[in-house]
XYZ file of C-alpha atoms in Angstrom:
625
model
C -7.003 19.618 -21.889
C -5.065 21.497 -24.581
C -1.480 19.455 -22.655
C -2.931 16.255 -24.040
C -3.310 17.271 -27.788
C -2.051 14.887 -30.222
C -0.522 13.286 -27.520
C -0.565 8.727 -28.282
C -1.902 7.518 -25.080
C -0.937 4.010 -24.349
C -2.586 2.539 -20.727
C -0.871 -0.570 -19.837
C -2.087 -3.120 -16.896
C 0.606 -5.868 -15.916
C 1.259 -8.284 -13.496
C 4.183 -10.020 -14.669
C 6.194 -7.329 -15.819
C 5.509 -8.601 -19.523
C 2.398 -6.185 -20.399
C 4.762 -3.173 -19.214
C 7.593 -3.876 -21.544
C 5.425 -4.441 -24.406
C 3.732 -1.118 -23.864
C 7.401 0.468 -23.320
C 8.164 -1.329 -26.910
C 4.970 0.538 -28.314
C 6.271 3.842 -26.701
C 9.312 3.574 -27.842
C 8.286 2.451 -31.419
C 6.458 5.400 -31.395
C 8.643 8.069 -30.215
C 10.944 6.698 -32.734
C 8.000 8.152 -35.462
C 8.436 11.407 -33.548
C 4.554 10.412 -32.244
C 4.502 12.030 -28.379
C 3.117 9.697 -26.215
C 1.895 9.252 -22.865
C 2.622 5.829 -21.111
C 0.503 5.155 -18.106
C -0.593 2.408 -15.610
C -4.445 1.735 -15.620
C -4.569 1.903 -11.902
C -2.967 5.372 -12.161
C -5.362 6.425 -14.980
C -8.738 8.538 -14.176
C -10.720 6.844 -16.703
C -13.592 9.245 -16.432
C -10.819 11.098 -19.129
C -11.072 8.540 -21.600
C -14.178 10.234 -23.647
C -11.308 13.149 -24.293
C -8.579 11.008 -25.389
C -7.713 10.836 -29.477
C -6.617 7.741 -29.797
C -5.603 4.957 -26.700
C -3.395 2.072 -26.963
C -4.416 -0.865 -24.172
C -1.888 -3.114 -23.589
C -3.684 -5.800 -21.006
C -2.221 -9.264 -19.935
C -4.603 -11.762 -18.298
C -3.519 -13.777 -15.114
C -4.626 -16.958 -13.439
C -7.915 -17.953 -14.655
C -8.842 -14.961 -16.768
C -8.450 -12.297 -13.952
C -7.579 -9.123 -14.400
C -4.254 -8.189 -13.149
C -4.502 -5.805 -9.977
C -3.650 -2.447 -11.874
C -6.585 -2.870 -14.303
C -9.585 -3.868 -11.434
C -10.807 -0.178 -10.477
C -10.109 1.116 -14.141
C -12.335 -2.001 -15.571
C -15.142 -1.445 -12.628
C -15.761 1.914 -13.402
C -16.067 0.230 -17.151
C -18.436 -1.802 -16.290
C -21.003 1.067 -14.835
C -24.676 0.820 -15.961
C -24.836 4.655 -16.430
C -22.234 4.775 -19.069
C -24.241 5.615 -22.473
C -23.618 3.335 -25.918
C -21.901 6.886 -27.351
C -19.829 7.577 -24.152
C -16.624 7.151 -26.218
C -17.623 8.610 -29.863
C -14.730 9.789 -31.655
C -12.346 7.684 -29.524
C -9.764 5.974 -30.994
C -8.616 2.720 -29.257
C -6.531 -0.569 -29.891
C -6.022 -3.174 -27.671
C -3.276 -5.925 -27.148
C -3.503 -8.768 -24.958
C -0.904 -10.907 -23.433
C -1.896 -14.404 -22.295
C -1.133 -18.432 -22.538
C -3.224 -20.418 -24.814
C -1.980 -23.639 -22.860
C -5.283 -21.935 -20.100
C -8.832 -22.218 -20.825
C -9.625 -18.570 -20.663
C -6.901 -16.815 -22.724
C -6.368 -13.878 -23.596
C -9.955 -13.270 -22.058
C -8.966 -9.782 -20.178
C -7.871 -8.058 -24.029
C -10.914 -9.501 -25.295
C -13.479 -8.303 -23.229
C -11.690 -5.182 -22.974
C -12.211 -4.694 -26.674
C -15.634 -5.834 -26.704
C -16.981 -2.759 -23.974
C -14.777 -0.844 -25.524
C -16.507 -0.869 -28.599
C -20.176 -1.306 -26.685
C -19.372 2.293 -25.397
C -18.854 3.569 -29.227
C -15.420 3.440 -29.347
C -13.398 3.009 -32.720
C -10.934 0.196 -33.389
C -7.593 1.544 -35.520
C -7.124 -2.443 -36.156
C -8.401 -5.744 -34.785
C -6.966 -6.546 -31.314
C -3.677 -8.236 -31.230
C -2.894 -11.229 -28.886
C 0.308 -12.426 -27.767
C 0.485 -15.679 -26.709
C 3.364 -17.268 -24.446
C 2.751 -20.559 -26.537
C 4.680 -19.005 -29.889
C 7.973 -19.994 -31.276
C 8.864 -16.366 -30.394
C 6.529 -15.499 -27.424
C 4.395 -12.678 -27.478
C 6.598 -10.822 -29.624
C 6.076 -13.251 -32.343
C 2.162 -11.239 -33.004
C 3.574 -7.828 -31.632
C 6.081 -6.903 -34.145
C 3.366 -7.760 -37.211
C 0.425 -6.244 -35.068
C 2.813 -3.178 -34.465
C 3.712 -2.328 -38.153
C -0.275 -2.717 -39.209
C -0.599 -0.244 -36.321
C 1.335 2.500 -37.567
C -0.181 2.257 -41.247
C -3.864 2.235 -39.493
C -2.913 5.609 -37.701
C -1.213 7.291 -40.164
C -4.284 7.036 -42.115
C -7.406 7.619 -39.744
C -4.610 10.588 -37.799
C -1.944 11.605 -39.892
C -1.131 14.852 -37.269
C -0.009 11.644 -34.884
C 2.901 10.348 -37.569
C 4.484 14.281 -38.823
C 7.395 11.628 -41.261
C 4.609 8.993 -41.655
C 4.724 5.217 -40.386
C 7.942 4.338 -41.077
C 10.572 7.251 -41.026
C 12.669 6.431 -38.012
C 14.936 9.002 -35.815
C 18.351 7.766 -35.121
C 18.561 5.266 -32.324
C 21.806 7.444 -31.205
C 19.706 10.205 -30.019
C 17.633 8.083 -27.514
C 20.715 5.571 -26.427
C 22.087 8.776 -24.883
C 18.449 8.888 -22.241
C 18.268 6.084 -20.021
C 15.037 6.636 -17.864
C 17.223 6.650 -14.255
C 20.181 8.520 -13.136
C 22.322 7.399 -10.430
C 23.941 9.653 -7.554
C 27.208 8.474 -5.866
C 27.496 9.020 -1.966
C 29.339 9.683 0.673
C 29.818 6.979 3.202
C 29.809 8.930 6.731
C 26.378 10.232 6.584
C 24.793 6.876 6.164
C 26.240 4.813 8.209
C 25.372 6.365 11.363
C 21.630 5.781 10.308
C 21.761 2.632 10.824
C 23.869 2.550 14.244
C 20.721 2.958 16.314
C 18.232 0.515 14.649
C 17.612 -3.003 15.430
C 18.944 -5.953 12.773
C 15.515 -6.543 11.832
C 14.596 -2.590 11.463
C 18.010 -2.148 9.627
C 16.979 -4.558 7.296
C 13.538 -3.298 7.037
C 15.004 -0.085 6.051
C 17.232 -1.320 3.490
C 14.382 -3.324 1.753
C 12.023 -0.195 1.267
C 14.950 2.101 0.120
C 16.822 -0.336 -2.514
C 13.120 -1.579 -3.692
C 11.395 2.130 -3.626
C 14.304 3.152 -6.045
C 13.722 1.051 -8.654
C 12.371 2.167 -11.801
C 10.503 -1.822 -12.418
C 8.666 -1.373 -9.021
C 4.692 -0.301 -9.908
C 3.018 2.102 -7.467
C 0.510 -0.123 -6.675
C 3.627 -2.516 -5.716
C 3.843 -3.312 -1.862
C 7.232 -5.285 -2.494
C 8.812 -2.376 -1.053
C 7.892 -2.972 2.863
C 7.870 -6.503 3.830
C 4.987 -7.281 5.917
C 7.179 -9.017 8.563
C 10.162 -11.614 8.697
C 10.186 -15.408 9.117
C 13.099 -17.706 10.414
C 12.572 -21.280 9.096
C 12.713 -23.699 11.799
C 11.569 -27.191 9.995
C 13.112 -28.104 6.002
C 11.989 -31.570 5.683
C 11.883 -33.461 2.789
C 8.525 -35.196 1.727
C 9.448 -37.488 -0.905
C 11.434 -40.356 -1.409
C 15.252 -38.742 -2.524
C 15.935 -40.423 -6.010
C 12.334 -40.229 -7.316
C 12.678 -37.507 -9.703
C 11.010 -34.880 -7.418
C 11.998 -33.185 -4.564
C 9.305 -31.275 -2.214
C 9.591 -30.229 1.160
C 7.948 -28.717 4.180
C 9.102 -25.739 5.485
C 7.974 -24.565 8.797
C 8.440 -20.876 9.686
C 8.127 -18.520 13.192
C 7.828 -14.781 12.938
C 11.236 -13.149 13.870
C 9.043 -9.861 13.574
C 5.536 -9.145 15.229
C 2.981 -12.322 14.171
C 0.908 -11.396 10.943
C -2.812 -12.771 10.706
C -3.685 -15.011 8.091
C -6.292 -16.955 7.129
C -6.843 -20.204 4.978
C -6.654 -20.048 1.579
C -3.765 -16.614 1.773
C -0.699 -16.589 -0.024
C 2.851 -15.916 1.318
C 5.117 -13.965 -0.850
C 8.865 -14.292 -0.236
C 11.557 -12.372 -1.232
C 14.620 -14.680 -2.372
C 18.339 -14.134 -1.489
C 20.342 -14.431 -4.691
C 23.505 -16.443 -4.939
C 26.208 -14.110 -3.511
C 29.027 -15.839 -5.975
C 26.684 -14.876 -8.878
C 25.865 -11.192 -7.419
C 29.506 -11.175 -7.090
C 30.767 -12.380 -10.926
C 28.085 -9.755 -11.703
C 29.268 -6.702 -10.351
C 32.758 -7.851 -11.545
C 31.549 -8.227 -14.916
C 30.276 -5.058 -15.217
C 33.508 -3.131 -13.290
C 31.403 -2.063 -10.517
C 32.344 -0.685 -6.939
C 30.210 -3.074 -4.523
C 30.966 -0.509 -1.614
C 30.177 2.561 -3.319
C 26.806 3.788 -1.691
C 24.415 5.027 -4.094
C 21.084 6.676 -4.837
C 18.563 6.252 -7.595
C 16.060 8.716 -9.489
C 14.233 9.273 -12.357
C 15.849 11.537 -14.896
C 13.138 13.406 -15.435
C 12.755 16.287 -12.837
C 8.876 16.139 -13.070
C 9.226 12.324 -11.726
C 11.525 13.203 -8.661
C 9.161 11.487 -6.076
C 8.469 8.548 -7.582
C 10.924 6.827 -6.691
C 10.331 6.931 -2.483
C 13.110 8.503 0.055
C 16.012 7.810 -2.010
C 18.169 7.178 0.951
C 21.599 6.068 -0.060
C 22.471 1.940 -0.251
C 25.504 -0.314 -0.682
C 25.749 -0.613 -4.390
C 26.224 -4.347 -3.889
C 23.188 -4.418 -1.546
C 20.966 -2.331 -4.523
C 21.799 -5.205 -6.791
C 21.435 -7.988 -4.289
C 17.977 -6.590 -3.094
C 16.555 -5.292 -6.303
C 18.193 -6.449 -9.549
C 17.637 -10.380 -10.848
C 20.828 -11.387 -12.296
C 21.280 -14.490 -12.151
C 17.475 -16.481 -12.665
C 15.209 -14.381 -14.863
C 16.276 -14.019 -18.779
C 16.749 -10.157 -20.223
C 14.205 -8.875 -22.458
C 14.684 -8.065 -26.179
C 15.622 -4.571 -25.527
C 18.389 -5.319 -23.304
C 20.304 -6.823 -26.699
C 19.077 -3.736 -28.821
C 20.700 -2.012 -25.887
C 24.221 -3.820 -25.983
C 24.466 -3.428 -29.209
C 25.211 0.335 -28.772
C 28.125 -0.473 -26.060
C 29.514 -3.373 -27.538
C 32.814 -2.611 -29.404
C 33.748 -6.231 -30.911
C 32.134 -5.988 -34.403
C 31.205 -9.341 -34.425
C 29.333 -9.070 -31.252
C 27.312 -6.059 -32.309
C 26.428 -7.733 -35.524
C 24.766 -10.427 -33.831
C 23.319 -8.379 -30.893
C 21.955 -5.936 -34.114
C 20.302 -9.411 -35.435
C 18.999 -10.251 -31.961
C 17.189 -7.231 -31.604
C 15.965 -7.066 -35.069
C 12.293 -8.832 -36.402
C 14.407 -11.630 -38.805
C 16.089 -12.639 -34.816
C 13.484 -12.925 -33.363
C 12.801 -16.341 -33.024
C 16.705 -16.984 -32.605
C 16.794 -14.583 -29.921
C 13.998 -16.727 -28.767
C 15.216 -19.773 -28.394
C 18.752 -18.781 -26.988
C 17.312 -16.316 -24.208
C 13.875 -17.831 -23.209
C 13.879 -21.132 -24.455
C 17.197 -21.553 -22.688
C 15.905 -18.780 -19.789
C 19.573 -17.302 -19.961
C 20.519 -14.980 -17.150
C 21.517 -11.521 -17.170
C 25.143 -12.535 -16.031
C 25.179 -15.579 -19.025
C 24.221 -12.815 -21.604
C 26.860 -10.098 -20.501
C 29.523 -12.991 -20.137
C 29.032 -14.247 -23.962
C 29.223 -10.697 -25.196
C 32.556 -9.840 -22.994
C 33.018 -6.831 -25.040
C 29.985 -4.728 -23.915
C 30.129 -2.264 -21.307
C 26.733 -0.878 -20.134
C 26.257 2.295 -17.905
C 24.704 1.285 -14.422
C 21.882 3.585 -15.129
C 21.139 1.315 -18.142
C 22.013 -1.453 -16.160
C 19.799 -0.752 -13.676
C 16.884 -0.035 -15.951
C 16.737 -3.266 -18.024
C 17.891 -6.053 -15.725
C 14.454 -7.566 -14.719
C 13.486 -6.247 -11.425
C 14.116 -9.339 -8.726
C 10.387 -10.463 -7.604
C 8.538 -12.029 -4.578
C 7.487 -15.430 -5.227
C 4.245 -16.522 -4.205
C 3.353 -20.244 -2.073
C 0.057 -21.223 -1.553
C -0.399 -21.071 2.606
C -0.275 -24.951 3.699
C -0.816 -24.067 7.641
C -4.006 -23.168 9.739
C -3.048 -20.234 12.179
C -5.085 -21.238 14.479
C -3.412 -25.028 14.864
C 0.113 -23.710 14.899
C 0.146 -20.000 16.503
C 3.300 -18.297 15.747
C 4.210 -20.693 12.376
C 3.634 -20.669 8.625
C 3.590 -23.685 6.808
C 4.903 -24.096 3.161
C 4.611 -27.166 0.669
C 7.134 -26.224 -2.213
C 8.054 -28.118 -4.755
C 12.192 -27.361 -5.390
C 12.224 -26.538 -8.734
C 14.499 -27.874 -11.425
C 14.982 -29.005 -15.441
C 17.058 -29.073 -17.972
C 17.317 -26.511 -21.335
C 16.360 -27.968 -24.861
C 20.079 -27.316 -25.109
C 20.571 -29.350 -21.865
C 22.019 -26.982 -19.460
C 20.983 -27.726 -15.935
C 18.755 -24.994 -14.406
C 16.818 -24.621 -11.035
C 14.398 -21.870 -9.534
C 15.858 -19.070 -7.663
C 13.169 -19.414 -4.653
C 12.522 -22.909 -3.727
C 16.355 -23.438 -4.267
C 17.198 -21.031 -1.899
C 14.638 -22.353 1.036
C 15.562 -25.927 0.154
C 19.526 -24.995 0.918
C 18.647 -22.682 4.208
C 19.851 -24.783 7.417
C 16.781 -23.690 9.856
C 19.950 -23.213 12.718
C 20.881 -20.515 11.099
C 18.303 -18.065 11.558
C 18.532 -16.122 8.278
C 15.355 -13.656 8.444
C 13.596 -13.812 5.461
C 11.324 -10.847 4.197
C 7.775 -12.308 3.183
C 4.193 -10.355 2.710
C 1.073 -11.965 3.009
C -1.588 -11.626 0.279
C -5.372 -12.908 -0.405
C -5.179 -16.083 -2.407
C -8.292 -17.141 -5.194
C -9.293 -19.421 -2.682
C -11.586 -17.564 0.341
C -11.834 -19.249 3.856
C -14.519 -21.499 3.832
C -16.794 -20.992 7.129
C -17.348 -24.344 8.988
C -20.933 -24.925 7.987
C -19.685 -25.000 4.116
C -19.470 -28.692 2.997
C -16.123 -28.747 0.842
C -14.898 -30.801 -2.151
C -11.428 -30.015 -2.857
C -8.994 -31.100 -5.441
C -5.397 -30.998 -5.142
C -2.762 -33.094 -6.738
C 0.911 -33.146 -6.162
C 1.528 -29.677 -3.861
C -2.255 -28.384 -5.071
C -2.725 -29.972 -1.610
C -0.959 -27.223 0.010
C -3.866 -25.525 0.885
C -6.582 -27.599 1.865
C -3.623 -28.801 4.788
C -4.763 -25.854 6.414
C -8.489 -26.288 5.530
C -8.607 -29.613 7.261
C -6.040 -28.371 10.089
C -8.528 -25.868 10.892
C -11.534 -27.329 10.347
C -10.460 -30.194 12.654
C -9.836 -27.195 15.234
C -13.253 -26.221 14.753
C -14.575 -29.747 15.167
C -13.776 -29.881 18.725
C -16.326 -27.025 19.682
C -18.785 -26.938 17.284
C -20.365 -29.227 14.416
C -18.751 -29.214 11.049
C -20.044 -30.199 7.597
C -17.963 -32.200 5.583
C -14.904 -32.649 3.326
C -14.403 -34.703 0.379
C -10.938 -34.583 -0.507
C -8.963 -36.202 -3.823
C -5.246 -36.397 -3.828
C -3.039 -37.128 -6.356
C 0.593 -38.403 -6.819
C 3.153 -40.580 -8.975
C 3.457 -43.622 -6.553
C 2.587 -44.213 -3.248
C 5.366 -44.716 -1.786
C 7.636 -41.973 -3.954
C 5.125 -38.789 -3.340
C 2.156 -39.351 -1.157
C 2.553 -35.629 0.750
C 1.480 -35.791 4.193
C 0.150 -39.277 4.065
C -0.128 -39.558 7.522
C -1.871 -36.278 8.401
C -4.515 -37.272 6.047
C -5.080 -40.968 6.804
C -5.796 -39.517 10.335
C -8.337 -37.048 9.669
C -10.173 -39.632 7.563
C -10.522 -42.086 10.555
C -12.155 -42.342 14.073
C -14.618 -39.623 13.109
C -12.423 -37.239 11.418
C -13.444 -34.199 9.359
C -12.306 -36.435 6.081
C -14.155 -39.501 7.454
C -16.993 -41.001 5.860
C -18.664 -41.622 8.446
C -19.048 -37.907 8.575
C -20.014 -37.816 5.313
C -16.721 -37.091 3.942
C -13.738 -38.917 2.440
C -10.123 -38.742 1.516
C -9.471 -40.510 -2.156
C -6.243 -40.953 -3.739
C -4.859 -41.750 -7.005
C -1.647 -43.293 -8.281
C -1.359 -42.359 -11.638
C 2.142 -44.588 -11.953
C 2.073 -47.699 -9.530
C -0.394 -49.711 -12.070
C -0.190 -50.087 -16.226
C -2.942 -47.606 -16.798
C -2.705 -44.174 -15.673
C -5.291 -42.935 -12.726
C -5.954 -39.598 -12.411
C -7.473 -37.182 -9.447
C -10.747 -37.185 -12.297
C -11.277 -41.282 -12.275
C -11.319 -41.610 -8.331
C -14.095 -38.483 -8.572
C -15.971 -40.901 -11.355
C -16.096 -43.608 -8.678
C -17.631 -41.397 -6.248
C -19.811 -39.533 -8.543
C -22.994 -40.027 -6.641
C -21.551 -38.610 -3.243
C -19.955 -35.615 -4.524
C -23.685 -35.141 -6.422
C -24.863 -35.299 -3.046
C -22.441 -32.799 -1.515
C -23.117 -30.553 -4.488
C -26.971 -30.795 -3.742
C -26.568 -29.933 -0.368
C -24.611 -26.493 -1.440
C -21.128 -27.526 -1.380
C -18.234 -25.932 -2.548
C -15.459 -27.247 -4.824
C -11.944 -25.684 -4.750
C -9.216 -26.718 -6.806
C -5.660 -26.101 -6.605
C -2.249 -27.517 -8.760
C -0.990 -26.983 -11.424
C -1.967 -24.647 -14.668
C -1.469 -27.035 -17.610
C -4.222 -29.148 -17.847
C -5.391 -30.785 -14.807
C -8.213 -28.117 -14.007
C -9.553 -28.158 -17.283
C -9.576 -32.651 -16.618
C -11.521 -31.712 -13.434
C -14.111 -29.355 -14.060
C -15.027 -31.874 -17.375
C -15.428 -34.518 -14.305
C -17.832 -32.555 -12.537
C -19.735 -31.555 -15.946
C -19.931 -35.704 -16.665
C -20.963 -35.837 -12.720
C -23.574 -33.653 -12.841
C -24.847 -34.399 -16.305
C -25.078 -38.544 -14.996
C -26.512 -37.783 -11.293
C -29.081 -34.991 -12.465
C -30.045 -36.753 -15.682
C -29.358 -33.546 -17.856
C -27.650 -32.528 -20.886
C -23.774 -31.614 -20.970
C -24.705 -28.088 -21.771
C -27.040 -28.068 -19.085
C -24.336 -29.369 -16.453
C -21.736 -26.586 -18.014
C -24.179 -24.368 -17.403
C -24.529 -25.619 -13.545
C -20.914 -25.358 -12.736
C -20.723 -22.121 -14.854
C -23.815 -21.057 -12.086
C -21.862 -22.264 -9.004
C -18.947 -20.634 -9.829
C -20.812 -17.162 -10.683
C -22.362 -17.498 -6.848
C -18.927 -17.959 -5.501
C -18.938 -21.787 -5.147
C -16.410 -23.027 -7.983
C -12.644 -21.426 -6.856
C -9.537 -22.285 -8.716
C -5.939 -21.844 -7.742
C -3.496 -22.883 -10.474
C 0.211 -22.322 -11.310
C 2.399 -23.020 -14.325
């Protein structure tokens, strides 16, 4: 172990992105001290290691519901073991930082119960953990910088050896601009082409996908973005709601182009978008790039070499098209820090310098977050910065799948996926008009056109419920995505077997503006349908706008409070799905009231009921911000 001496070990565990490029902050931070670190994902960590580790830097975000994101599951089972002893991690040194949304019930819960086993297995906290919260006037930045300098001090004096200057000599900047993490090989054409000559579209495709994606440095190991499950042509775009009613959300309907892909109920689709080729375009303009050029990326460091997959050379343009978001997702702080080196207008430097510096930060906040600039709006105000491709292709944010809820039962339409999607747009406190790269693009595909989109299909937080399972579900606005394919294919099942039955609330603006699938359901819930009572179901809907008082998806439950008791008592269970802000906070305090009024118990008592049914896999929730 004599390679890890004195060596700052900082484990990071992301799902976003954001946990990695605060832990790249720390590193960097710290190599600036002349501290030598090691920066690692926790799903590529062997934490039986940890009792030999000095001193370990966690930088944890929490997703959804309090989950922990997918790099940190194994690391935090093997945490979790029985057989580890109270002393298992004497001597250790450890601090934690969280990332998380105080606008969700359980946040910042991953940091914090990180810390607490962490400190149950006798390790020492340097300083009390830090959490960033998405809710500040500066982000998660705004607790990181001050958490950050009180780090340094606490290390310098419980392990000097780890700070030679101390906490707050710095090394030149200059020295490190000169190291971006990626180095870039130019091509010639001839040998590539002829790769593709033989292959199929789709297969060509396919090919390019993996090799642009598998070169990027933003791409995790644990990241399947790089080969798409299959591809889907959309062959339905309809609109659901009334135009001119302040929403717009539509129903797309897909066929594989590729081989069919098993799903089930309650999966996610993930979809990679195609970026606006005029923005791509003023992009690689901007930046005095060759869009035919074919190119190759690696790390710089030899030791790294494979990381990055088969390297086989791409279209330049293609790389950025396939791999690099510049038009939708806003830069992070470093990419100013970074301009400022290459920008040679004084002014502009200047106020990059501020930018990057603590006294910007909230500035910086409001004009690149708050106002979620793009890559291309940032380079285009500061006209006299020229950036390196390799830095380029480092810091602009890696382009992502986005992720739709499933709104189709495979086994009702064979060949098809179903999508509910609301087409996102709003305008900046500075009121610049802005939409969302994904449901954008799907809501301006023309389904004649067969354009083959890449998707991957994923398990969802909401399992397949088996036929026997009496459901309660809860989904407002497109929360209803799913449970469309619940009642699809539990009204497939229906016409073989018995099923038990569903109690569905909806919820929507106005009933003649946004009542999604109206239809579909008013037909299940009659003639003996799955959401018929007469089956022992029901479909209930609020309006929260078409009367003076507001009605919510939580008031309709109230008026059926002793049937959904009854459910409940027969082993039901509830699944929720919408969105994050507050609504299933609302509902689970109906179903606390419910059970507290039906069972004649105490409201801690009824907490602790749901807080039993959703231990024993009977309480799922699906939200999104």
């Amino acid at each position: 172990m004599q390679h890890r001496r004195h060596k700052l070990l900082i484990l990071y565990a992301t799902q976003t992105g954001n946990a990695l490029d605060a832990a790249e902050r720390l590193a960097r931070e710290a190599e600036r001290r002349v501290c030598p670190i090691n920066l690692i994902s926790l799903h590529q960590y062997d934490p039986s290691l940890l009792p030999q580790e000095e001193a370990v830097i966690f930088v944890v975000s929490t997703t959804g519901q309090g989950d922990t994101p997918d790099a940190m599951k194994v690391f935090w089972r093997f945490l979790l073991q029985r057989n580890l002893s109270r002393d298992w991690l004497k001597g250790v040194l450890y601090a934690v930082f969280g990332l998380g949304d105080s606008g969700y019930q359980k946040y910042n819960f991953v940091a914090k119960k990180l810390d607490k086993r962490l400190m149950d297995l006798g390790g020492t906290a340097i300083l009390e953990r830090g959490l960033g919260d998405d809710q500040h006037p500066s982000g998660y930045e705004g607790t990181l910088d001050p958490w950050m300098s009180s780090l340094w001090r606490m290390l310098n004096m419980t392990k000097p050896e780890f700070l030679p200057n101390g906490p707050d000599v710095l090394i030149q900047d200059t020295v490190l601009i000169d190291q971006p993490k990626v180095q870039v090989t130019y091509h010639n054409i001839e040998n590539t082409e002829s790769q593709f000559s033989t292959a199929s579209d789709l297969m060509s495709l396919d090919i390019l996908i993996r090799s642009a994606r598998s070169m990027h440095p933003g791409k995790s190991s644990s990241d399947r973005s790089e080969h798409p499950d299959g591809f889907l042509n959309m062959v339905k775009n309809l609109p659901l709601t009334r135009p001119n009613c302040g929403k717009d959300v539509r129903h797309f309907e897909f066929e594989f182009a590729s081989h069919a892909v098993e799903y089930d109920t309650g999966d996610v689709l993930e979809i990679l978008p195609g970026q606006d080729s005029t923005a791509v375009d003023a992009f690689i303009q901007r930046c005095n790039l060759d869009p035919d050029s074919f190119i190759s990326v690696s790390p710089r460091e030899m030791g790294d070499r494979d990381a990055y997959g088969s390297r086989m050379p791409v279209k330049l343009r293609t790389f950025v098209e396939l791999t690099m978001d510049v038009a939708s997702a806003s830069p992070r702080r470093y990419f100013f820090e970074v301009m400022s080196f290459f920008a040679t207008a004084e002014h502009e430097m200047e106020r990059l310098k501020y930018f990057a510096s603590p006294e910007g930060r909230d500035d910086l906040y409001q004009y690149n977050q708050k106002e979620r600039r793009t890559v291309l709006e940032v380079l285009e105000d500061f006209p006299s910065v020229q950036m390196p491709l390799e830095w380029l292709i480092q810091l602009v944010p890696m382009l992502k799948t986005r992720a739709f809820s499933i709104s189709s039962s495979q086994s009702a339409h064979p060949n098809q996926v179903h999508l509910t999607v609301n087409v996102v747009s709003w305008t900046t406190p500075y009121k610049r008009k802005k939409k969302g790269l994904c449901s954008s693009w799907l809501a301006a595909l023309d389904p004649c056109e067969a354009v083959s989109i890449p998707v991957w299909f994923q398990k969802g937080s909401l399992p397949t419920p088996s036929p026997s399972l009496p459901l309660i579900l809860i989904g407002p606005g497109t929360g209803c995505a799913p449970f469309r394919g619940f009642i699809e294919e539990r009204a497939m099942q229906s016409k073989t077997n018995s099923t038990a039955p569903i109690m569905f609330f909806f919820g929507c603006r106005n009933e003649d503006a946004d009542f999604l699938y109206k239809d579909l359901w008013l037909t299940h819930s009659q003639n003996n349908g799955v959401l018929s009572e007469a089956n022992g179901g029901g479909f209930y809907v609020a309006f929260s706008r078409d009367q003076p008082e507001k009605v919510y998806v939580q008031h309709k439950m109230a008026e059926h409070s002793r049937r959904i008791w009854n459910l409940l008592a027969e082993g039901a269970a509830v699944y929720i799905a919408g969105s994050s802000t507050k609504m299933p906070e609302d509902v689970t305090s109906a179903f606390e009231k419910i059970v507290s009024k039906e069972n004649e118990v105490s409201k801690d008592d009824a907490v602790r009921w749901i807080r039993a049914l959703e231990k024993c896999g009977k309480y799922h929730i699906e939200a999104w911000s």
